[in-house]
Short mmCIF file of C-alpha atoms in Angstrom, two decimals:
data_model
loop_
_atom_site.label_atom_id
_atom_site.label_comp_id
_atom_site.label_asym_id
_atom_site.label_seq_id
_atom_site.Cartn_x
_atom_site.Cartn_y
_atom_site.Cartn_z
CA MET A 207 39.90 122.51 121.23
CA LYS A 208 43.28 121.95 122.85
CA ILE A 209 46.12 119.87 121.42
CA ASN A 210 49.32 119.10 123.30
CA ILE A 211 52.55 118.50 121.40
CA TYR A 212 55.18 116.36 123.11
CA TYR A 213 58.55 116.72 121.39
CA GLY A 214 61.01 113.93 122.16
CA GLY A 215 64.06 115.06 120.21
CA ARG A 216 67.27 116.64 121.51
CA GLY A 217 66.40 120.19 120.47
CA ILE A 218 69.26 120.71 118.02
CA ILE A 219 68.83 123.62 115.65
CA ASP A 220 68.64 121.60 112.42
CA ASP A 221 66.21 118.99 113.72
CA PRO A 222 63.60 118.57 110.93
CA THR A 223 60.92 117.57 113.44
CA LEU A 224 61.06 121.02 115.04
CA SER A 225 60.48 122.63 111.66
CA VAL A 226 57.45 120.39 111.08
CA ILE A 227 56.10 121.16 114.56
CA ARG A 228 56.29 124.91 113.90
CA LYS A 229 54.30 124.55 110.68
CA ILE A 230 51.74 122.29 112.40
CA THR A 231 51.33 124.80 115.21
CA THR A 232 50.74 127.63 112.74
CA VAL A 233 47.98 125.70 110.96
CA LEU A 234 46.27 124.63 114.19
CA GLU A 235 46.34 128.16 115.64
CA GLU A 236 44.74 129.44 112.43
CA LEU A 237 41.95 126.92 113.13
CA ASN A 238 41.52 128.44 116.64
CA VAL A 239 43.11 125.47 118.36
CA LYS A 240 45.00 126.07 121.60
CA VAL A 241 48.40 124.43 121.21
CA GLN A 242 50.70 123.62 124.13
CA GLN A 243 54.18 122.26 123.38
CA TYR A 244 56.24 120.28 125.87
CA ASN A 245 59.94 119.77 125.08
CA LEU A 246 60.81 116.55 126.88
CA TYR A 247 64.55 117.24 126.85
CA GLU A 248 63.92 120.42 128.86
CA GLN A 249 61.65 118.62 131.33
CA ARG A 250 63.59 115.37 131.54
CA ASN A 251 63.79 115.62 135.34
CA GLY A 252 60.01 115.88 135.59
CA ILE A 253 58.80 113.59 132.83
CA THR A 254 56.98 111.39 135.36
CA ALA A 255 54.64 114.32 136.11
CA LEU A 256 53.79 115.11 132.48
CA PRO A 257 50.92 112.57 132.13
CA ASN A 258 48.91 114.98 134.30
CA THR A 259 49.00 117.47 131.42
CA LEU A 260 46.84 115.10 129.34
CA LYS A 261 43.74 115.74 131.44
CA ASP A 262 42.55 118.83 129.56
CA ALA A 263 43.70 117.79 126.07
CA ASP A 264 41.38 116.81 123.23
CA GLY A 265 44.26 115.42 121.22
CA VAL A 266 48.01 115.01 121.36
CA ILE A 267 50.86 114.94 118.87
CA LEU A 268 53.83 112.77 119.76
CA ALA A 269 56.77 114.10 117.75
CA SER A 270 60.23 112.61 117.65
CA THR A 271 63.31 112.32 115.46
CA VAL A 272 65.02 109.07 114.50
CA GLU A 273 68.72 109.94 114.55
CA TRP A 274 70.07 106.39 114.53
CA PHE A 275 67.56 103.92 115.95
CA GLY A 276 64.08 104.20 117.41
CA ILE A 277 62.05 107.12 118.71
CA GLY A 278 64.54 108.18 121.36
CA GLY A 279 64.90 107.85 125.11
CA TYR A 280 62.93 110.95 126.16
CA MET A 281 59.82 109.81 124.29
CA MET A 282 60.12 106.31 125.75
CA GLN A 283 60.35 107.79 129.25
CA PHE A 284 57.19 109.81 128.60
CA LEU A 285 55.30 106.76 127.33
CA ASP A 286 56.50 104.76 130.35
CA ALA A 287 55.21 107.52 132.61
CA CYS A 288 51.83 107.45 130.84
CA TRP A 289 51.66 103.69 131.42
CA LEU A 290 52.61 103.91 135.09
CA TYR A 291 50.95 107.16 136.20
CA GLY A 292 48.55 108.24 133.44
CA ASP A 293 44.78 108.32 133.81
CA LYS A 294 43.81 105.43 131.53
CA ASP A 295 40.13 106.40 131.50
CA ARG A 296 41.09 109.86 130.27
CA ILE A 297 43.60 108.55 127.71
CA LYS A 298 40.83 106.40 126.16
CA GLU A 299 39.17 109.61 124.97
CA ILE A 300 42.29 111.25 123.52
CA TYR A 301 43.32 111.07 119.86
CA MET A 302 47.04 110.87 119.07
CA ALA A 303 48.84 111.75 115.83
CA PRO A 304 52.46 110.58 115.51
CA VAL A 305 55.01 112.82 113.79
CA VAL A 306 58.38 111.20 113.11
CA MET A 307 61.14 112.64 110.96
CA SER A 308 64.36 110.78 110.24
CA THR A 309 67.85 111.99 109.38
CA THR A 310 69.05 108.43 108.73
CA HIS A 311 66.33 105.78 108.38
CA GLY A 312 63.44 104.21 110.30
CA GLU A 313 60.83 106.98 110.26
CA ARG A 314 57.97 104.63 109.33
CA GLU A 315 58.92 102.14 112.04
CA GLY A 316 59.06 104.98 114.54
CA MET A 317 55.60 106.21 113.59
CA MET A 318 54.16 102.71 113.91
CA SER A 319 55.85 102.30 117.31
CA LEU A 320 54.16 105.44 118.62
CA ALA A 321 50.77 104.34 117.27
CA ALA A 322 51.14 100.88 118.83
CA ALA A 323 52.19 102.34 122.19
CA TRP A 324 49.20 104.70 122.25
CA GLU A 325 46.86 101.82 121.43
CA MET A 326 48.31 99.82 124.34
CA LEU A 327 47.60 102.78 126.58
CA GLY A 328 44.01 102.59 125.40
CA GLY A 329 44.10 105.77 123.35
CA LEU A 330 42.85 106.55 119.85
CA PRO A 331 45.56 106.82 117.19
CA CYS A 332 44.96 108.76 114.01
CA ASP A 333 46.95 109.34 110.83
CA GLY A 334 50.16 111.26 111.40
CA MET A 335 53.13 112.01 109.19
CA CYS A 336 56.68 110.81 108.70
CA GLY A 337 59.54 111.51 106.33
CA TYR A 338 63.25 111.35 105.66
CA ILE A 339 64.81 114.82 105.78
CA ALA A 340 68.58 115.03 105.35
CA ASP A 341 68.66 118.83 104.96
CA THR A 342 66.35 120.97 107.09
CA THR A 343 66.89 123.96 104.80
CA LYS A 344 65.10 122.17 101.95
CA LEU A 345 62.19 121.40 104.27
CA GLU A 346 61.91 125.04 105.32
CA ASN A 347 62.05 126.42 101.79
CA SER A 348 59.94 123.84 99.95
CA GLY A 349 56.41 124.90 99.14
CA GLU A 350 55.45 121.31 98.32
CA TYR A 351 56.55 120.04 101.73
CA THR A 352 54.62 122.85 103.37
CA LYS A 353 51.43 121.87 101.50
CA ILE A 354 51.84 118.24 102.63
CA ILE A 355 52.21 119.29 106.27
CA GLU A 356 49.23 121.66 106.05
CA LYS A 357 47.03 118.99 104.46
CA LYS A 358 47.90 116.32 106.99
CA THR A 359 47.45 118.79 109.87
CA GLU A 360 43.98 119.63 108.61
CA ASN A 361 43.16 115.90 108.55
CA ILE A 362 44.34 115.57 112.15
CA TYR A 363 42.12 118.51 113.09
CA ARG A 364 39.08 116.98 111.39
CA THR A 365 39.62 113.61 113.09
CA ILE A 366 39.77 115.17 116.56
CA ASN A 367 37.08 117.78 115.97
CA GLN A 368 34.57 115.28 114.53
CA LYS A 369 35.62 112.51 116.94
CA MET A 370 35.85 110.05 114.10
CA PRO A 371 35.51 106.38 115.12
CA VAL A 372 38.62 104.21 115.15
CA PHE A 373 38.76 100.46 114.48
CA PRO A 374 39.64 98.47 117.60
CA ALA A 375 43.15 97.00 117.62
CA SER A 376 44.60 93.93 119.27
CA ASN A 377 47.11 96.17 121.06
CA GLN A 378 44.24 97.64 123.05
CA ALA A 379 43.58 94.23 124.57
CA VAL A 380 46.80 94.64 126.54
CA ILE A 381 45.24 97.36 128.68
CA THR A 382 42.57 94.98 129.97
CA LYS A 383 45.11 92.34 131.01
CA VAL A 384 48.08 94.22 132.41
CA GLY A 385 46.80 97.77 132.55
CA VAL A 386 46.58 97.90 136.33
CA SER A 387 50.06 98.74 137.55
CA SER A 388 51.20 97.67 140.99
CA SER A 389 51.93 100.21 143.68
CA LEU A 390 55.46 101.56 143.65
CA ASP A 391 57.79 102.58 146.44
CA LEU A 392 58.83 106.03 145.30
CA THR A 393 61.96 107.90 146.28
CA PRO A 394 61.53 111.40 147.75
CA GLN A 395 62.59 112.88 144.40
CA GLU A 396 59.99 110.89 142.48
CA SER A 397 57.31 111.77 145.02
CA GLU A 398 58.09 115.44 144.52
CA GLN A 399 57.88 115.08 140.75
CA LEU A 400 54.47 113.45 141.05
CA SER A 401 53.13 115.94 143.57
CA GLU A 402 50.24 118.23 142.76
CA TYR A 403 52.60 121.18 142.63
CA ALA A 404 54.84 119.64 139.97
CA SER A 405 51.83 118.89 137.80
CA ASP A 406 50.18 122.28 138.34
CA ASP A 407 51.07 124.34 135.25
CA GLN A 408 50.06 127.65 136.82
CA TYR A 409 52.16 126.98 139.92
CA VAL A 410 55.22 126.02 137.86
CA ARG A 411 54.79 129.05 135.59
CA LYS A 412 54.55 131.37 138.60
CA GLN A 413 57.72 129.89 140.10
CA LYS A 414 59.60 130.42 136.83
CA GLU A 415 58.44 134.04 136.64
CA ASP A 416 59.54 134.65 140.24
CA LEU A 417 62.96 133.13 139.53
CA GLN A 418 63.40 135.27 136.44
CA GLU A 419 62.46 138.39 138.41
CA LEU A 420 64.94 137.54 141.17
CA ALA A 421 67.66 136.79 138.63
CA SER A 422 67.07 140.19 137.02
CA ILE A 423 67.34 141.94 140.38
CA PHE A 424 70.61 140.18 141.22
CA ARG A 425 72.04 140.97 137.79
CA ASP A 426 71.31 144.65 138.27
CA LYS A 427 72.89 144.69 141.74
CA MET A 428 76.02 142.87 140.59
CA GLY A 429 76.40 145.09 137.55
CA GLN A 430 76.51 142.20 135.13
CA ASP A 431 74.15 143.68 132.61
CA GLU A 432 76.83 145.08 130.35
CA ALA A 433 74.65 144.85 127.24
CA SER A 434 71.92 147.46 127.62
CA GLY A 435 70.94 150.72 126.05
CA ASN A 436 71.47 151.18 122.32
CA SER A 437 72.76 149.61 119.15
CA GLU A 438 76.20 151.18 119.43
CA GLU A 439 76.75 149.52 122.80
CA TYR A 440 75.57 146.16 121.42
CA ALA A 441 78.06 146.45 118.55
CA LYS A 442 80.87 147.22 121.03
CA VAL A 443 80.02 144.14 123.12
CA LEU A 444 80.05 141.90 120.03
CA THR A 445 83.37 143.34 118.86
CA LYS A 446 84.89 142.75 122.29
CA LYS A 447 83.69 139.14 122.47
CA PHE A 448 84.61 138.12 118.89
CA THR A 449 86.54 134.85 118.51
CA PRO A 450 87.66 133.91 114.97
CA VAL A 451 86.46 130.57 113.58
CA ALA A 452 88.22 129.09 110.58
CA GLY A 453 86.17 129.01 107.39
CA VAL A 454 83.38 131.31 108.59
CA ASN A 455 82.56 134.15 106.20
CA ALA A 456 79.06 135.51 106.72
CA LYS A 457 77.06 138.68 107.19
CA TYR A 458 74.37 138.86 109.85
CA LYS A 459 71.78 141.53 110.64
CA ILE A 460 69.97 141.79 113.98
CA SER A 461 66.71 143.78 114.07
CA PHE A 462 64.62 144.72 117.10
CA THR A 463 60.90 143.95 116.75
CA ASP A 464 59.66 145.89 119.78
CA ASN A 465 61.72 149.07 119.31
CA PRO A 466 61.54 150.51 115.77
CA LYS A 467 63.69 153.48 116.83
CA LEU A 468 66.59 151.13 117.58
CA LYS A 469 68.72 150.69 114.46
CA PRO A 470 69.77 147.17 113.35
CA VAL A 471 73.21 145.80 114.12
CA VAL A 472 75.20 144.28 111.24
CA ILE A 473 77.88 141.67 111.93
CA ASP A 474 80.26 141.23 109.01
CA VAL A 475 82.64 138.29 109.53
CA ALA A 476 85.47 137.55 107.10
CA GLY A 477 87.81 134.93 108.52
CA SER A 478 89.75 136.46 111.41
CA LYS A 479 88.19 139.91 110.94
CA CYS A 480 84.85 141.09 112.30
CA ASP A 481 83.15 144.43 111.68
CA CYS A 482 80.18 145.10 113.96
CA ARG A 483 78.34 148.27 112.99
CA VAL A 484 74.99 149.98 113.29
CA ALA A 485 73.37 149.97 109.86
CA ASP A 486 70.31 148.81 107.92
CA GLU A 487 72.01 147.02 105.04
CA GLU A 488 70.78 144.65 102.38
CA GLY A 489 72.45 141.48 101.14
CA CYS A 490 72.95 139.84 104.53
CA ASP A 491 73.23 136.04 104.71
CA VAL A 492 71.18 135.74 107.90
CA LEU A 493 68.43 138.07 109.16
CA LEU A 494 67.56 137.80 112.85
CA SER A 495 64.71 139.64 114.54
CA ALA A 496 63.84 139.59 118.23
CA GLU A 497 62.73 141.76 121.12
CA GLN A 498 65.39 143.97 122.66
CA ARG A 499 65.36 142.07 125.96
CA ILE A 500 66.17 138.80 124.15
CA ILE A 501 69.22 140.32 122.47
CA GLU A 502 70.29 141.78 125.81
CA ASP A 503 69.98 138.34 127.43
CA ILE A 504 72.17 136.88 124.69
CA LEU A 505 74.79 139.62 124.90
CA GLY A 506 74.76 139.35 128.68
CA GLY A 507 75.56 135.63 128.52
CA ARG A 508 72.19 134.48 129.83
CA MET A 509 71.04 132.86 126.59
CA THR A 510 72.50 131.64 123.30
CA PHE A 511 71.40 132.47 119.76
CA GLN A 512 70.51 128.82 119.17
CA ARG A 513 68.39 128.57 122.30
CA GLY A 514 66.56 131.79 121.41
CA PHE A 515 65.70 130.36 117.99
CA MET A 516 64.61 127.02 119.46
CA GLU A 517 62.28 128.75 121.94
CA GLY A 518 60.78 130.88 119.19
CA SER A 519 62.09 134.15 120.69
CA ILE A 520 64.22 134.79 117.61
CA LYS A 521 62.83 134.81 114.07
CA LEU A 522 65.25 133.80 111.34
CA LYS A 523 65.55 134.19 107.59
CA GLY A 524 68.46 132.73 105.67
CA ASP A 525 70.81 129.79 106.03
CA PHE A 526 70.05 127.81 109.19
CA LYS A 527 73.50 126.30 109.28
CA THR A 528 75.11 129.74 109.26
CA LEU A 529 73.19 130.71 112.40
CA ARG A 530 74.91 127.94 114.35
CA SER A 531 78.28 129.65 113.95
CA LEU A 532 77.16 132.77 115.87
CA ASP A 533 77.51 131.10 119.26
CA GLN A 534 81.02 129.99 118.25
CA LEU A 535 82.07 133.40 116.95
CA PHE A 536 81.12 135.28 120.11
CA ASP A 537 82.18 134.04 123.54
CA LEU A 538 79.23 135.68 125.28
CA MET A 539 78.90 133.13 128.09
CA SER A 540 82.28 134.05 129.61
CA GLU A 541 82.53 136.61 132.35
#
């Protein structure tokens, strides 16, 4: 079974929907489901090509965050693209579970909007989940919330796996009346986005790998990779790039998952003072673990701590809000 997750939020670090998605993914992978996540904010220039990714999916999860009103612009663009360019015959066979978290209000309305939109596309909606989460930390640390997410995820799995029948809805009548879209005069940019290359996942993945390889070669030639080698050098780079931030007093520890011989780096910040040292200490406020290359990318200014966490390259234990200050404390993006 394959389930695609389409995330329509902005990708901020304390977005509760991202926390829910991670827990859903863990449960589904334990059930031997192949999960593919698409972050719409990262692919906003190619959203019109994303309906092609539905062709090999047994089910989809449309996940969004209500920050002030509605399900957000990125998700609406994706649904518009499904209406204009999606394979309606294929969508009729796909189950959809809405996941909507709110930091203000309107999570239930958002979930119903996604279900109604999928019905208009001709698809099969199933029970999803919604909730009001003002503090993501409570969501991460609550065992009760975790049980709710696990239970609802298992129900989604059963619905898709057993292909449970769904009552017909009046919204589905729309597809028979206005479902045939007229031909459109596309701009060259839109034509490129809708081309077979833009919708070919393997082609796009290969292009990204080639670009990363070229970027690495250029970095080596230009001598920009100042953060490489050992923990002592990493500590020196952090000390050099430290920028005091008022009110920040925290202790961080960075561990390397792929190199056990490399000692952790401790960052001890107390107001305008910062002590970066190589040590394996207890009592740290935030524990970060990642592969050595990820830390080198961050120290070299090619990635931020927040982006690494959002992509899943960095594992975190501790206060999520404290992590956000790392990118402010260290001006690693400057030359």
